[in-house]
Amino acid sequence: MATLMIECPVCAEVLELTEEDRADLPVGEVIVCDSCHSEMEVTRNDGGEDFELELLGAMTTCPNCDEEFEVTPELLQAAPLTRAQDGVEVALMTCPHCRAKFELELADEAV
């Protein structure tokens, strides 16, 4: 039985789907990444390597209050961009729950 390896577009965690797993995933089904909790919708599932997901929402957890929230385009637009100490571009996010500010590293698709 072949296992399909899918990489999360947000955190790059590898999701392993067996043929049996894929049989239970019709087009329109939503998969949630175990690592970053981002939601992806199945847009194609025709067997073999013919499988595609579309990112629905990127989730993050506030390091101050541990509350999870969706990183919406509006939140990203309001967040100033800067460089972290290691030179990586980050957004200065504000938690919608506790209003704490923290750095969020952006994937290439998010910028």
mmCIF file with all atom_site columns, C-alpha atoms in Angstrom:
data_model
loop_
_atom_site.group_PDB
_atom_site.id
_atom_site.type_symbol
_atom_site.label_atom_id
_atom_site.label_alt_id
_atom_site.label_comp_id
_atom_site.label_asym_id
_atom_site.label_entity_id
_atom_site.label_seq_id
_atom_site.pdbx_PDB_ins_code
_atom_site.Cartn_x
_atom_site.Cartn_y
_atom_site.Cartn_z
_atom_site.occupancy
_atom_site.B_iso_or_equiv
_atom_site.pdbx_formal_charge
_atom_site.auth_seq_id
_atom_site.auth_comp_id
_atom_site.auth_asym_id
_atom_site.auth_atom_id
_atom_site.pdbx_PDB_model_num
ATOM 1   C CA . MET A 1 1   ? 0.000   0.000  0.000  1.00 0.00 ? 1   MET A CA 1
ATOM 2   C CA . ALA A 1 2   ? 1.580   3.299  -1.146 1.00 0.00 ? 2   ALA A CA 1
ATOM 3   C CA . THR A 1 3   ? 1.877   6.224  1.243  1.00 0.00 ? 3   THR A CA 1
ATOM 4   C CA . LEU A 1 4   ? 1.646   9.757  -0.128 1.00 0.00 ? 4   LEU A CA 1
ATOM 5   C CA . MET A 1 5   ? 3.846   12.358 1.604  1.00 0.00 ? 5   MET A CA 1
ATOM 6   C CA . ILE A 1 6   ? 2.322   15.864 1.701  1.00 0.00 ? 6   ILE A CA 1
ATOM 7   C CA . GLU A 1 7   ? 4.226   18.868 3.066  1.00 0.00 ? 7   GLU A CA 1
ATOM 8   C CA . CYS A 1 8   ? 2.275   21.495 5.031  1.00 0.00 ? 8   CYS A CA 1
ATOM 9   C CA . PRO A 1 9   ? 2.624   24.812 3.129  1.00 0.00 ? 9   PRO A CA 1
ATOM 10  C CA . VAL A 1 10  ? 2.903   26.731 6.400  1.00 0.00 ? 10  VAL A CA 1
ATOM 11  C CA . CYS A 1 11  ? 5.281   24.790 8.657  1.00 0.00 ? 11  CYS A CA 1
ATOM 12  C CA . ALA A 1 12  ? 6.667   22.131 6.253  1.00 0.00 ? 12  ALA A CA 1
ATOM 13  C CA . GLU A 1 13  ? 5.558   19.285 8.550  1.00 0.00 ? 13  GLU A CA 1
ATOM 14  C CA . VAL A 1 14  ? 5.168   16.109 6.494  1.00 0.00 ? 14  VAL A CA 1
ATOM 15  C CA . LEU A 1 15  ? 1.720   14.546 6.480  1.00 0.00 ? 15  LEU A CA 1
ATOM 16  C CA . GLU A 1 16  ? 1.620   10.858 5.525  1.00 0.00 ? 16  GLU A CA 1
ATOM 17  C CA . LEU A 1 17  ? -1.554  9.644  3.801  1.00 0.00 ? 17  LEU A CA 1
ATOM 18  C CA . THR A 1 18  ? -2.092  5.967  3.047  1.00 0.00 ? 18  THR A CA 1
ATOM 19  C CA . GLU A 1 19  ? -4.418  4.818  0.269  1.00 0.00 ? 19  GLU A CA 1
ATOM 20  C CA . GLU A 1 20  ? -6.922  3.962  3.013  1.00 0.00 ? 20  GLU A CA 1
ATOM 21  C CA . ASP A 1 21  ? -6.658  7.511  4.463  1.00 0.00 ? 21  ASP A CA 1
ATOM 22  C CA . ARG A 1 22  ? -7.196  9.026  1.021  1.00 0.00 ? 22  ARG A CA 1
ATOM 23  C CA . ALA A 1 23  ? -10.287 6.883  0.410  1.00 0.00 ? 23  ALA A CA 1
ATOM 24  C CA . ASP A 1 24  ? -11.908 8.795  3.301  1.00 0.00 ? 24  ASP A CA 1
ATOM 25  C CA . LEU A 1 25  ? -10.951 12.243 1.911  1.00 0.00 ? 25  LEU A CA 1
ATOM 26  C CA . PRO A 1 26  ? -13.439 13.485 -0.686 1.00 0.00 ? 26  PRO A CA 1
ATOM 27  C CA . VAL A 1 27  ? -12.864 16.785 -2.514 1.00 0.00 ? 27  VAL A CA 1
ATOM 28  C CA . GLY A 1 28  ? -13.948 19.554 -0.139 1.00 0.00 ? 28  GLY A CA 1
ATOM 29  C CA . GLU A 1 29  ? -12.802 17.725 3.004  1.00 0.00 ? 29  GLU A CA 1
ATOM 30  C CA . VAL A 1 30  ? -10.626 19.801 5.359  1.00 0.00 ? 30  VAL A CA 1
ATOM 31  C CA . ILE A 1 31  ? -7.368  18.474 6.816  1.00 0.00 ? 31  ILE A CA 1
ATOM 32  C CA . VAL A 1 32  ? -5.772  20.175 9.831  1.00 0.00 ? 32  VAL A CA 1
ATOM 33  C CA . CYS A 1 33  ? -1.988  20.098 10.246 1.00 0.00 ? 33  CYS A CA 1
ATOM 34  C CA . ASP A 1 34  ? -1.062  18.391 13.536 1.00 0.00 ? 34  ASP A CA 1
ATOM 35  C CA . SER A 1 35  ? 1.926   20.676 13.971 1.00 0.00 ? 35  SER A CA 1
ATOM 36  C CA . CYS A 1 36  ? 0.721   24.245 13.187 1.00 0.00 ? 36  CYS A CA 1
ATOM 37  C CA . HIS A 1 37  ? -3.069  23.656 13.004 1.00 0.00 ? 37  HIS A CA 1
ATOM 38  C CA . SER A 1 38  ? -3.365  25.256 9.575  1.00 0.00 ? 38  SER A CA 1
ATOM 39  C CA . GLU A 1 39  ? -6.400  24.120 7.604  1.00 0.00 ? 39  GLU A CA 1
ATOM 40  C CA . MET A 1 40  ? -6.123  22.721 4.074  1.00 0.00 ? 40  MET A CA 1
ATOM 41  C CA . GLU A 1 41  ? -8.975  21.731 1.775  1.00 0.00 ? 41  GLU A CA 1
ATOM 42  C CA . VAL A 1 42  ? -8.707  18.699 -0.509 1.00 0.00 ? 42  VAL A CA 1
ATOM 43  C CA . THR A 1 43  ? -9.091  20.064 -4.057 1.00 0.00 ? 43  THR A CA 1
ATOM 44  C CA . ARG A 1 44  ? -8.108  16.910 -5.990 1.00 0.00 ? 44  ARG A CA 1
ATOM 45  C CA . ASN A 1 45  ? -8.034  13.250 -5.008 1.00 0.00 ? 45  ASN A CA 1
ATOM 46  C CA . ASP A 1 46  ? -7.884  11.049 -8.105 1.00 0.00 ? 46  ASP A CA 1
ATOM 47  C CA . GLY A 1 47  ? -5.536  8.321  -6.869 1.00 0.00 ? 47  GLY A CA 1
ATOM 48  C CA . GLY A 1 48  ? -1.787  7.851  -7.156 1.00 0.00 ? 48  GLY A CA 1
ATOM 49  C CA . GLU A 1 49  ? 0.153   11.110 -6.972 1.00 0.00 ? 49  GLU A CA 1
ATOM 50  C CA . ASP A 1 50  ? -2.896  13.049 -8.219 1.00 0.00 ? 50  ASP A CA 1
ATOM 51  C CA . PHE A 1 51  ? -3.729  14.774 -4.916 1.00 0.00 ? 51  PHE A CA 1
ATOM 52  C CA . GLU A 1 52  ? -3.841  18.490 -4.091 1.00 0.00 ? 52  GLU A CA 1
ATOM 53  C CA . LEU A 1 53  ? -4.579  20.637 -1.059 1.00 0.00 ? 53  LEU A CA 1
ATOM 54  C CA . GLU A 1 54  ? -5.348  24.363 -0.846 1.00 0.00 ? 54  GLU A CA 1
ATOM 55  C CA . LEU A 1 55  ? -4.433  26.348 2.253  1.00 0.00 ? 55  LEU A CA 1
ATOM 56  C CA . LEU A 1 56  ? -7.543  27.739 3.963  1.00 0.00 ? 56  LEU A CA 1
ATOM 57  C CA . GLY A 1 57  ? -6.077  29.421 6.985  1.00 0.00 ? 57  GLY A CA 1
ATOM 58  C CA . ALA A 1 58  ? -2.775  29.737 8.780  1.00 0.00 ? 58  ALA A CA 1
ATOM 59  C CA . MET A 1 59  ? -2.999  29.326 12.520 1.00 0.00 ? 59  MET A CA 1
ATOM 60  C CA . THR A 1 60  ? -0.535  30.364 15.214 1.00 0.00 ? 60  THR A CA 1
ATOM 61  C CA . THR A 1 61  ? -0.392  30.264 18.997 1.00 0.00 ? 61  THR A CA 1
ATOM 62  C CA . CYS A 1 62  ? 0.439   33.314 21.090 1.00 0.00 ? 62  CYS A CA 1
ATOM 63  C CA . PRO A 1 63  ? 3.624   32.674 23.107 1.00 0.00 ? 63  PRO A CA 1
ATOM 64  C CA . ASN A 1 64  ? 2.241   34.840 25.933 1.00 0.00 ? 64  ASN A CA 1
ATOM 65  C CA . CYS A 1 65  ? -1.301  33.482 26.544 1.00 0.00 ? 65  CYS A CA 1
ATOM 66  C CA . ASP A 1 66  ? -1.149  30.187 24.576 1.00 0.00 ? 66  ASP A CA 1
ATOM 67  C CA . GLU A 1 67  ? -4.360  31.062 22.706 1.00 0.00 ? 67  GLU A CA 1
ATOM 68  C CA . GLU A 1 68  ? -4.563  29.931 19.107 1.00 0.00 ? 68  GLU A CA 1
ATOM 69  C CA . PHE A 1 69  ? -5.760  32.304 16.373 1.00 0.00 ? 69  PHE A CA 1
ATOM 70  C CA . GLU A 1 70  ? -5.923  32.558 12.595 1.00 0.00 ? 70  GLU A CA 1
ATOM 71  C CA . VAL A 1 71  ? -3.353  34.753 10.868 1.00 0.00 ? 71  VAL A CA 1
ATOM 72  C CA . THR A 1 72  ? -5.668  36.607 8.503  1.00 0.00 ? 72  THR A CA 1
ATOM 73  C CA . PRO A 1 73  ? -4.572  38.854 5.626  1.00 0.00 ? 73  PRO A CA 1
ATOM 74  C CA . GLU A 1 74  ? -5.884  41.804 7.680  1.00 0.00 ? 74  GLU A CA 1
ATOM 75  C CA . LEU A 1 75  ? -3.671  40.903 10.652 1.00 0.00 ? 75  LEU A CA 1
ATOM 76  C CA . LEU A 1 76  ? -0.656  40.537 8.364  1.00 0.00 ? 76  LEU A CA 1
ATOM 77  C CA . GLN A 1 77  ? -1.368  43.869 6.686  1.00 0.00 ? 77  GLN A CA 1
ATOM 78  C CA . ALA A 1 78  ? -1.504  45.595 10.084 1.00 0.00 ? 78  ALA A CA 1
ATOM 79  C CA . ALA A 1 79  ? 1.703   43.933 11.292 1.00 0.00 ? 79  ALA A CA 1
ATOM 80  C CA . PRO A 1 80  ? 4.923   45.815 10.554 1.00 0.00 ? 80  PRO A CA 1
ATOM 81  C CA . LEU A 1 81  ? 7.670   43.738 8.928  1.00 0.00 ? 81  LEU A CA 1
ATOM 82  C CA . THR A 1 82  ? 11.169  43.671 10.356 1.00 0.00 ? 82  THR A CA 1
ATOM 83  C CA . ARG A 1 83  ? 14.218  41.404 10.509 1.00 0.00 ? 83  ARG A CA 1
ATOM 84  C CA . ALA A 1 84  ? 14.806  39.077 13.452 1.00 0.00 ? 84  ALA A CA 1
ATOM 85  C CA . GLN A 1 85  ? 18.257  38.769 15.019 1.00 0.00 ? 85  GLN A CA 1
ATOM 86  C CA . ASP A 1 86  ? 19.043  35.862 12.683 1.00 0.00 ? 86  ASP A CA 1
ATOM 87  C CA . GLY A 1 87  ? 18.190  38.029 9.639  1.00 0.00 ? 87  GLY A CA 1
ATOM 88  C CA . VAL A 1 88  ? 14.890  36.303 8.806  1.00 0.00 ? 88  VAL A CA 1
ATOM 89  C CA . GLU A 1 89  ? 11.995  38.589 7.871  1.00 0.00 ? 89  GLU A CA 1
ATOM 90  C CA . VAL A 1 90  ? 9.236   38.503 10.516 1.00 0.00 ? 90  VAL A CA 1
ATOM 91  C CA . ALA A 1 91  ? 5.925   40.236 11.151 1.00 0.00 ? 91  ALA A CA 1
ATOM 92  C CA . LEU A 1 92  ? 5.419   41.936 14.497 1.00 0.00 ? 92  LEU A CA 1
ATOM 93  C CA . MET A 1 93  ? 2.073   40.367 15.390 1.00 0.00 ? 93  MET A CA 1
ATOM 94  C CA . THR A 1 94  ? -0.338  41.492 18.090 1.00 0.00 ? 94  THR A CA 1
ATOM 95  C CA . CYS A 1 95  ? -2.314  38.727 19.771 1.00 0.00 ? 95  CYS A CA 1
ATOM 96  C CA . PRO A 1 96  ? -6.053  39.434 19.445 1.00 0.00 ? 96  PRO A CA 1
ATOM 97  C CA . HIS A 1 97  ? -6.635  37.801 22.857 1.00 0.00 ? 97  HIS A CA 1
ATOM 98  C CA . CYS A 1 98  ? -4.067  39.345 25.211 1.00 0.00 ? 98  CYS A CA 1
ATOM 99  C CA . ARG A 1 99  ? -2.636  42.099 22.936 1.00 0.00 ? 99  ARG A CA 1
ATOM 100 C CA . ALA A 1 100 ? 0.949   40.853 23.473 1.00 0.00 ? 100 ALA A CA 1
ATOM 101 C CA . LYS A 1 101 ? 3.345   41.566 20.630 1.00 0.00 ? 101 LYS A CA 1
ATOM 102 C CA . PHE A 1 102 ? 5.573   38.827 19.205 1.00 0.00 ? 102 PHE A CA 1
ATOM 103 C CA . GLU A 1 103 ? 7.588   38.024 16.088 1.00 0.00 ? 103 GLU A CA 1
ATOM 104 C CA . LEU A 1 104 ? 6.046   35.644 13.556 1.00 0.00 ? 104 LEU A CA 1
ATOM 105 C CA . GLU A 1 105 ? 8.289   34.190 10.849 1.00 0.00 ? 105 GLU A CA 1
ATOM 106 C CA . LEU A 1 106 ? 6.521   34.267 7.488  1.00 0.00 ? 106 LEU A CA 1
ATOM 107 C CA . ALA A 1 107 ? 6.575   31.583 4.834  1.00 0.00 ? 107 ALA A CA 1
ATOM 108 C CA . ASP A 1 108 ? 7.237   32.852 1.296  1.00 0.00 ? 108 ASP A CA 1
ATOM 109 C CA . GLU A 1 109 ? 3.531   32.453 0.352  1.00 0.00 ? 109 GLU A CA 1
ATOM 110 C CA . ALA A 1 110 ? 2.394   34.670 3.263  1.00 0.00 ? 110 ALA A CA 1
ATOM 111 C CA . VAL A 1 111 ? 4.478   37.727 2.351  1.00 0.00 ? 111 VAL A CA 1
#
